[in-house]
PDB file of C-alpha atoms in Angstrom:
ATOM      1  CA  MET A   7      26.183 -11.813  -3.075  1.00  0.00           C
ATOM      2  CA  THR A   8      23.033  -9.675  -3.130  1.00  0.00           C
ATOM      3  CA  ASP A   9      22.951  -6.150  -4.550  1.00  0.00           C
ATOM      4  CA  TRP A  10      22.804  -4.875  -0.977  1.00  0.00           C
ATOM      5  CA  ASP A  11      25.838  -6.960  -0.022  1.00  0.00           C
ATOM      6  CA  ALA A  12      27.752  -5.261  -2.844  1.00  0.00           C
ATOM      7  CA  LYS A  13      26.589  -1.792  -1.767  1.00  0.00           C
ATOM      8  CA  TYR A  14      27.575  -2.339   1.842  1.00  0.00           C
ATOM      9  CA  ALA A  15      30.884  -3.946   0.879  1.00  0.00           C
ATOM     10  CA  ALA A  16      31.781  -0.888  -1.210  1.00  0.00           C
ATOM     11  CA  ALA A  17      30.940   1.587   1.561  1.00  0.00           C
ATOM     12  CA  ALA A  18      33.962   2.820   3.512  1.00  0.00           C
ATOM     13  CA  ALA A  19      31.698   4.073   6.328  1.00  0.00           C
ATOM     14  CA  GLY A  20      28.050   3.680   7.245  1.00  0.00           C
ATOM     15  CA  LEU A  21      26.028   3.434   4.040  1.00  0.00           C
ATOM     16  CA  PHE A  22      23.344   5.717   5.489  1.00  0.00           C
ATOM     17  CA  GLY A  23      25.559   7.606   7.893  1.00  0.00           C
ATOM     18  CA  GLU A  24      26.767   6.873  11.381  1.00  0.00           C
ATOM     19  CA  GLU A  25      23.996   8.509  13.404  1.00  0.00           C
ATOM     20  CA  PRO A  26      20.603   6.955  14.155  1.00  0.00           C
ATOM     21  CA  ASN A  27      17.561   8.011  12.188  1.00  0.00           C
ATOM     22  CA  GLU A  28      16.081  11.308  13.380  1.00  0.00           C
ATOM     23  CA  PHE A  29      12.540   9.931  13.727  1.00  0.00           C
ATOM     24  CA  VAL A  30      13.812   7.020  15.828  1.00  0.00           C
ATOM     25  CA  ARG A  31      15.471   9.499  18.189  1.00  0.00           C
ATOM     26  CA  GLU A  32      12.323  11.622  18.366  1.00  0.00           C
ATOM     27  CA  ILE A  33      10.152   8.668  19.343  1.00  0.00           C
ATOM     28  CA  VAL A  34      12.580   7.371  21.951  1.00  0.00           C
ATOM     29  CA  ALA A  35      12.778  10.864  23.481  1.00  0.00           C
ATOM     30  CA  ARG A  36       9.014  10.999  24.076  1.00  0.00           C
ATOM     31  CA  SER A  37       7.932  11.069  27.707  1.00  0.00           C
ATOM     32  CA  ASP A  38       5.486   8.202  27.082  1.00  0.00           C
ATOM     33  CA  PHE A  39       8.053   5.897  25.444  1.00  0.00           C
ATOM     34  CA  HIS A  40       9.169   3.358  28.038  1.00  0.00           C
ATOM     35  CA  ALA A  41      10.236   0.419  25.881  1.00  0.00           C
ATOM     36  CA  ARG A  42      12.920  -1.893  27.214  1.00  0.00           C
ATOM     37  CA  SER A  43      13.195  -4.088  24.126  1.00  0.00           C
ATOM     38  CA  ALA A  44      13.080  -3.444  20.391  1.00  0.00           C
ATOM     39  CA  LEU A  45      12.826  -5.296  17.099  1.00  0.00           C
ATOM     40  CA  CYS A  46      14.599  -3.577  14.190  1.00  0.00           C
ATOM     41  CA  LEU A  47      13.715  -4.786  10.708  1.00  0.00           C
ATOM     42  CA  ALA A  48      15.985  -3.771   7.809  1.00  0.00           C
ATOM     43  CA  ASP A  49      18.626  -2.484  10.247  1.00  0.00           C
ATOM     44  CA  GLY A  50      21.368  -2.377   7.597  1.00  0.00           C
ATOM     45  CA  ASP A  51      24.829  -1.850   9.058  1.00  0.00           C
ATOM     46  CA  GLY A  52      23.349  -1.238  12.455  1.00  0.00           C
ATOM     47  CA  ARG A  53      23.132   2.472  13.137  1.00  0.00           C
ATOM     48  CA  ASN A  54      19.613   2.306  14.623  1.00  0.00           C
ATOM     49  CA  GLY A  55      19.817  -1.005  16.452  1.00  0.00           C
ATOM     50  CA  ASN A  56      23.211  -0.101  17.885  1.00  0.00           C
ATOM     51  CA  TRP A  57      21.953   3.265  19.129  1.00  0.00           C
ATOM     52  CA  LEU A  58      18.885   1.686  20.719  1.00  0.00           C
ATOM     53  CA  ALA A  59      21.118  -0.805  22.506  1.00  0.00           C
ATOM     54  CA  ARG A  60      23.238   2.090  23.775  1.00  0.00           C
ATOM     55  CA  GLN A  61      20.050   3.566  25.224  1.00  0.00           C
ATOM     56  CA  GLY A  62      19.640   0.376  27.252  1.00  0.00           C
ATOM     57  CA  LEU A  63      17.146  -1.567  25.112  1.00  0.00           C
ATOM     58  CA  ALA A  64      17.489  -5.272  24.378  1.00  0.00           C
ATOM     59  CA  VAL A  65      17.538  -5.382  20.558  1.00  0.00           C
ATOM     60  CA  LEU A  66      16.961  -8.009  17.900  1.00  0.00           C
ATOM     61  CA  ALA A  67      17.902  -6.694  14.451  1.00  0.00           C
ATOM     62  CA  VAL A  68      17.275  -8.325  11.076  1.00  0.00           C
ATOM     63  CA  ASP A  69      18.663  -7.407   7.659  1.00  0.00           C
ATOM     64  CA  LEU A  70      18.803  -9.047   4.250  1.00  0.00           C
ATOM     65  CA  SER A  71      22.521  -8.323   3.796  1.00  0.00           C
ATOM     66  CA  LYS A  72      25.071 -10.557   5.475  1.00  0.00           C
ATOM     67  CA  VAL A  73      27.772  -7.969   4.746  1.00  0.00           C
ATOM     68  CA  ALA A  74      25.726  -5.262   6.484  1.00  0.00           C
ATOM     69  CA  THR A  75      25.026  -7.572   9.417  1.00  0.00           C
ATOM     70  CA  ASP A  76      28.724  -8.347   9.827  1.00  0.00           C
ATOM     71  CA  LYS A  77      29.501  -4.617   9.774  1.00  0.00           C
ATOM     72  CA  ALA A  78      26.772  -4.026  12.339  1.00  0.00           C
ATOM     73  CA  ARG A  79      28.328  -6.631  14.633  1.00  0.00           C
ATOM     74  CA  GLU A  80      31.654  -4.813  14.332  1.00  0.00           C
ATOM     75  CA  ARG A  81      29.887  -1.565  15.234  1.00  0.00           C
ATOM     76  CA  ASP A  82      28.292  -3.227  18.273  1.00  0.00           C
ATOM     77  CA  ALA A  83      31.621  -4.622  19.463  1.00  0.00           C
ATOM     78  CA  ALA A  84      33.275  -1.217  19.104  1.00  0.00           C
ATOM     79  CA  SER A  85      30.445   0.349  21.111  1.00  0.00           C
ATOM     80  CA  GLY A  86      30.545  -2.287  23.833  1.00  0.00           C
ATOM     81  CA  VAL A  87      26.911  -3.332  23.349  1.00  0.00           C
ATOM     82  CA  THR A  88      25.242  -6.625  22.538  1.00  0.00           C
ATOM     83  CA  VAL A  89      22.642  -6.810  19.771  1.00  0.00           C
ATOM     84  CA  GLU A  90      21.104 -10.062  18.605  1.00  0.00           C
ATOM     85  CA  ARG A  91      21.567  -9.868  14.822  1.00  0.00           C
ATOM     86  CA  ILE A  92      20.161 -12.081  12.089  1.00  0.00           C
ATOM     87  CA  ALA A  93      20.853 -11.957   8.347  1.00  0.00           C
ATOM     88  CA  ALA A  94      17.600 -13.049   6.734  1.00  0.00           C
ATOM     89  CA  ASP A  95      15.135 -12.166   3.983  1.00  0.00           C
ATOM     90  CA  LEU A  96      11.985 -10.562   5.357  1.00  0.00           C
ATOM     91  CA  LYS A  97       9.896 -12.370   2.770  1.00  0.00           C
ATOM     92  CA  ASP A  98      10.588 -15.537   4.785  1.00  0.00           C
ATOM     93  CA  TRP A  99      11.767 -14.555   8.271  1.00  0.00           C
ATOM     94  CA  ALA A 100       9.547 -14.538  11.348  1.00  0.00           C
ATOM     95  CA  PRO A 101      10.451 -14.405  15.044  1.00  0.00           C
ATOM     96  CA  ALA A 102      10.226 -17.497  17.152  1.00  0.00           C
ATOM     97  CA  PRO A 103       6.725 -18.116  18.529  1.00  0.00           C
ATOM     98  CA  GLY A 104       6.175 -16.417  21.858  1.00  0.00           C
ATOM     99  CA  ARG A 105       8.825 -13.724  21.411  1.00  0.00           C
ATOM    100  CA  HIS A 106       7.586 -10.173  21.879  1.00  0.00           C
ATOM    101  CA  TRP A 107       9.107  -6.690  22.004  1.00  0.00           C
ATOM    102  CA  ASP A 108       8.047  -3.349  23.447  1.00  0.00           C
ATOM    103  CA  ALA A 109       8.843  -1.509  20.205  1.00  0.00           C
ATOM    104  CA  ALA A 110       9.455  -2.326  16.558  1.00  0.00           C
ATOM    105  CA  PHE A 111      11.252  -0.083  14.072  1.00  0.00           C
ATOM    106  CA  ILE A 112      11.079  -0.311  10.273  1.00  0.00           C
ATOM    107  CA  ILE A 113      13.260   2.415   8.786  1.00  0.00           C
ATOM    108  CA  SER A 114      13.873   2.767   5.038  1.00  0.00           C
ATOM    109  CA  LEU A 115      12.634  -0.679   4.053  1.00  0.00           C
ATOM    110  CA  HIS A 116      12.060  -0.114   0.335  1.00  0.00           C
ATOM    111  CA  CYS A 117      11.084  -3.385  -1.285  1.00  0.00           C
ATOM    112  CA  GLU A 118       8.252  -5.010  -3.166  1.00  0.00           C
ATOM    113  CA  PRO A 119       4.831  -4.323  -1.588  1.00  0.00           C
ATOM    114  CA  SER A 120       4.181  -7.911  -0.507  1.00  0.00           C
ATOM    115  CA  VAL A 121       7.401  -8.030   1.531  1.00  0.00           C
ATOM    116  CA  ARG A 122       6.820  -4.565   2.992  1.00  0.00           C
ATOM    117  CA  THR A 123       3.284  -5.473   4.069  1.00  0.00           C
ATOM    118  CA  ARG A 124       4.470  -8.775   5.520  1.00  0.00           C
ATOM    119  CA  ALA A 125       7.204  -6.998   7.498  1.00  0.00           C
ATOM    120  CA  ILE A 126       4.696  -4.542   8.959  1.00  0.00           C
ATOM    121  CA  ARG A 127       2.369  -7.352   9.978  1.00  0.00           C
ATOM    122  CA  ILE A 128       5.216  -9.427  11.420  1.00  0.00           C
ATOM    123  CA  ALA A 129       6.353  -6.433  13.475  1.00  0.00           C
ATOM    124  CA  ALA A 130       2.827  -5.650  14.647  1.00  0.00           C
ATOM    125  CA  ALA A 131       2.191  -9.238  15.710  1.00  0.00           C
ATOM    126  CA  ALA A 132       5.501  -9.377  17.596  1.00  0.00           C
ATOM    127  CA  LEU A 133       4.678  -6.369  19.777  1.00  0.00           C
ATOM    128  CA  ALA A 134       3.651  -6.724  23.379  1.00  0.00           C
ATOM    129  CA  PRO A 135       0.359  -5.016  24.314  1.00  0.00           C
ATOM    130  CA  GLY A 136       0.926  -1.267  24.331  1.00  0.00           C
ATOM    131  CA  GLY A 137       4.032  -1.656  22.162  1.00  0.00           C
ATOM    132  CA  TRP A 138       5.201   0.932  19.651  1.00  0.00           C
ATOM    133  CA  LEU A 139       5.431   0.436  15.884  1.00  0.00           C
ATOM    134  CA  VAL A 140       7.617   3.065  14.201  1.00  0.00           C
ATOM    135  CA  ILE A 141       7.991   3.305  10.417  1.00  0.00           C
ATOM    136  CA  GLU A 142       9.763   5.754   8.142  1.00  0.00           C
ATOM    137  CA  GLY A 143      10.270   5.550   4.397  1.00  0.00           C
ATOM    138  CA  PHE A 144      10.104   7.612   1.259  1.00  0.00           C
ATOM    139  CA  ALA A 145       6.582   8.611   0.219  1.00  0.00           C
ATOM    140  CA  LYS A 146       5.257   7.650  -3.204  1.00  0.00           C
ATOM    141  CA  ALA A 147       5.500  11.271  -4.363  1.00  0.00           C
ATOM    142  CA  GLN A 148       9.280  11.107  -3.893  1.00  0.00           C
ATOM    143  CA  ALA A 149       9.496   8.969  -7.036  1.00  0.00           C
ATOM    144  CA  VAL A 150       9.034  12.039  -9.233  1.00  0.00           C
ATOM    145  CA  ARG A 151      11.325  14.332  -7.267  1.00  0.00           C
ATOM    146  CA  ASP A 152      14.975  14.809  -8.111  1.00  0.00           C
ATOM    147  CA  GLY A 153      17.405  13.435  -5.596  1.00  0.00           C
ATOM    148  CA  THR A 154      17.365  10.495  -3.260  1.00  0.00           C
ATOM    149  CA  GLY A 155      15.343   7.319  -2.958  1.00  0.00           C
ATOM    150  CA  PRO A 156      13.918   4.736  -5.362  1.00  0.00           C
ATOM    151  CA  ASP A 157      12.142   5.974  -8.493  1.00  0.00           C
ATOM    152  CA  ASP A 158       9.708   3.041  -8.530  1.00  0.00           C
ATOM    153  CA  PRO A 159       6.521   4.110  -6.681  1.00  0.00           C
ATOM    154  CA  SER A 160       5.718   0.506  -5.753  1.00  0.00           C
ATOM    155  CA  LEU A 161       8.758   0.505  -3.449  1.00  0.00           C
ATOM    156  CA  LEU A 162       7.560   3.592  -1.600  1.00  0.00           C
ATOM    157  CA  TYR A 163       5.081   4.301   1.188  1.00  0.00           C
ATOM    158  CA  ASP A 164       1.503   5.513   1.468  1.00  0.00           C
ATOM    159  CA  VAL A 165       0.502   6.294   5.033  1.00  0.00           C
ATOM    160  CA  THR A 166      -3.101   5.223   4.413  1.00  0.00           C
ATOM    161  CA  GLU A 167      -1.881   1.772   3.381  1.00  0.00           C
ATOM    162  CA  ILE A 168      -0.024   1.439   6.679  1.00  0.00           C
ATOM    163  CA  GLN A 169      -3.074   2.545   8.637  1.00  0.00           C
ATOM    164  CA  GLY A 170      -5.212   0.084   6.713  1.00  0.00           C
ATOM    165  CA  ALA A 171      -2.957  -2.789   7.754  1.00  0.00           C
ATOM    166  CA  LEU A 172      -3.234  -1.811  11.443  1.00  0.00           C
ATOM    167  CA  PRO A 173      -6.893  -1.033  12.111  1.00  0.00           C
ATOM    168  CA  GLU A 174      -6.712  -1.717  15.851  1.00  0.00           C
ATOM    169  CA  PHE A 175      -3.621   0.382  16.543  1.00  0.00           C
ATOM    170  CA  GLU A 176      -3.750   3.786  18.229  1.00  0.00           C
ATOM    171  CA  ILE A 177      -2.191   6.272  15.812  1.00  0.00           C
ATOM    172  CA  VAL A 178       0.357   8.572  17.454  1.00  0.00           C
ATOM    173  CA  GLU A 179       1.746  10.153  14.279  1.00  0.00           C
ATOM    174  CA  ALA A 180       0.897   9.746  10.597  1.00  0.00           C
ATOM    175  CA  PHE A 181       2.886  12.278   8.616  1.00  0.00           C
ATOM    176  CA  THR A 182       3.534  12.680   4.913  1.00  0.00           C
ATOM    177  CA  GLY A 183       5.599  15.654   3.856  1.00  0.00           C
ATOM    178  CA  ILE A 184       8.958  17.206   3.121  1.00  0.00           C
ATOM    179  CA  THR A 185      11.875  16.833   5.467  1.00  0.00           C
ATOM    180  CA  CYS A 186      15.600  17.445   5.122  1.00  0.00           C
ATOM    181  CA  LEU A 187      17.607  14.241   5.402  1.00  0.00           C
ATOM    182  CA  ASP A 188      21.212  13.974   6.518  1.00  0.00           C
ATOM    183  CA  GLU A 189      21.876  10.245   6.546  1.00  0.00           C
ATOM    184  CA  GLY A 190      25.066   9.560   4.667  1.00  0.00           C
ATOM    185  CA  LYS A 191      25.634  10.246   0.985  1.00  0.00           C
ATOM    186  CA  ARG A 192      22.630   8.198  -0.151  1.00  0.00           C
ATOM    187  CA  HIS A 193      19.941   9.984   1.890  1.00  0.00           C
ATOM    188  CA  ARG A 194      20.749  13.674   1.911  1.00  0.00           C
ATOM    189  CA  GLY A 195      18.708  16.789   1.186  1.00  0.00           C
ATOM    190  CA  GLU A 196      14.999  17.485   0.891  1.00  0.00           C
ATOM    191  CA  ALA A 197      12.744  14.479   0.392  1.00  0.00           C
ATOM    192  CA  GLU A 198       9.094  13.551   0.834  1.00  0.00           C
ATOM    193  CA  VAL A 199       8.739  10.915   3.520  1.00  0.00           C
ATOM    194  CA  VAL A 200       6.153   9.012   5.487  1.00  0.00           C
ATOM    195  CA  ARG A 201       6.585   8.922   9.252  1.00  0.00           C
ATOM    196  CA  PHE A 202       4.239   6.678  11.160  1.00  0.00           C
ATOM    197  CA  ALA A 203       4.057   5.776  14.834  1.00  0.00           C
ATOM    198  CA  ALA A 204       1.305   3.807  16.527  1.00  0.00           C
ATOM    199  CA  ARG A 205       0.713   1.740  19.628  1.00  0.00           C
ATOM    200  CA  LYS A 206      -0.715  -1.736  19.856  1.00  0.00           C
ATOM    201  CA  PRO A 207      -3.824  -1.802  22.015  1.00  0.00           C
ATOM    202  CA  MET A 208      -3.641  -3.199  25.500  1.00  0.00           C
ATOM    203  CA  GLU A 209      -5.313  -6.588  25.760  1.00  0.00           C
ATOM    204  CA  ASP A 210      -8.347  -5.187  27.581  1.00  0.00           C
ATOM    205  CA  ASP A 211      -8.746  -2.465  24.932  1.00  0.00           C
ATOM    206  CA  ALA A 212      -8.553  -5.019  22.129  1.00  0.00           C
ATOM    207  CA  ARG A 213     -11.410  -7.043  23.649  1.00  0.00           C
ATOM    208  CA  ASN A 214     -13.721  -4.022  23.933  1.00  0.00           C
TER     209      ASN A 214
END
């Protein structure tokens, strides 16, 4: 059992709350967001992938924890939605060749830099032209603040590092600053976060 399996097994309810992430909801509510399919990496016990499915998107969700994935499947069944769920380590996992999604979400993936960078690149490559990449995580400055999130800066985000990994993408939002979280007992109160949204260029744009 992984550490995350133990954490999810001990949680009586959603480990990070029952509601979807606020930034996910904000992006989906945009007038220019028309995605019909989504890839969710590090979806935990399913709050984001489940909500996206309830909005009508076809969702593939991946998480390291088998316990979390099983709980997410229970959540999906209770909601009457179908989500394709895979328990896998993002240091190894990649989608089948030829599979693409209109949007990809990476929310609160706090792990070693090599895995984080690989996940971002995997998500970017799996997007259809014009697809959305949406990322939120604690900023590096959060490591020295009291409260929530990892205290190891290497596990945290720098928005310029994300931008550097996606030079061809059209940046929609690249925010670093304080927000007030209300996502279960583990993510609650003021915290410094990175919020990043960008669109993959259309094929014609990429050739120019």
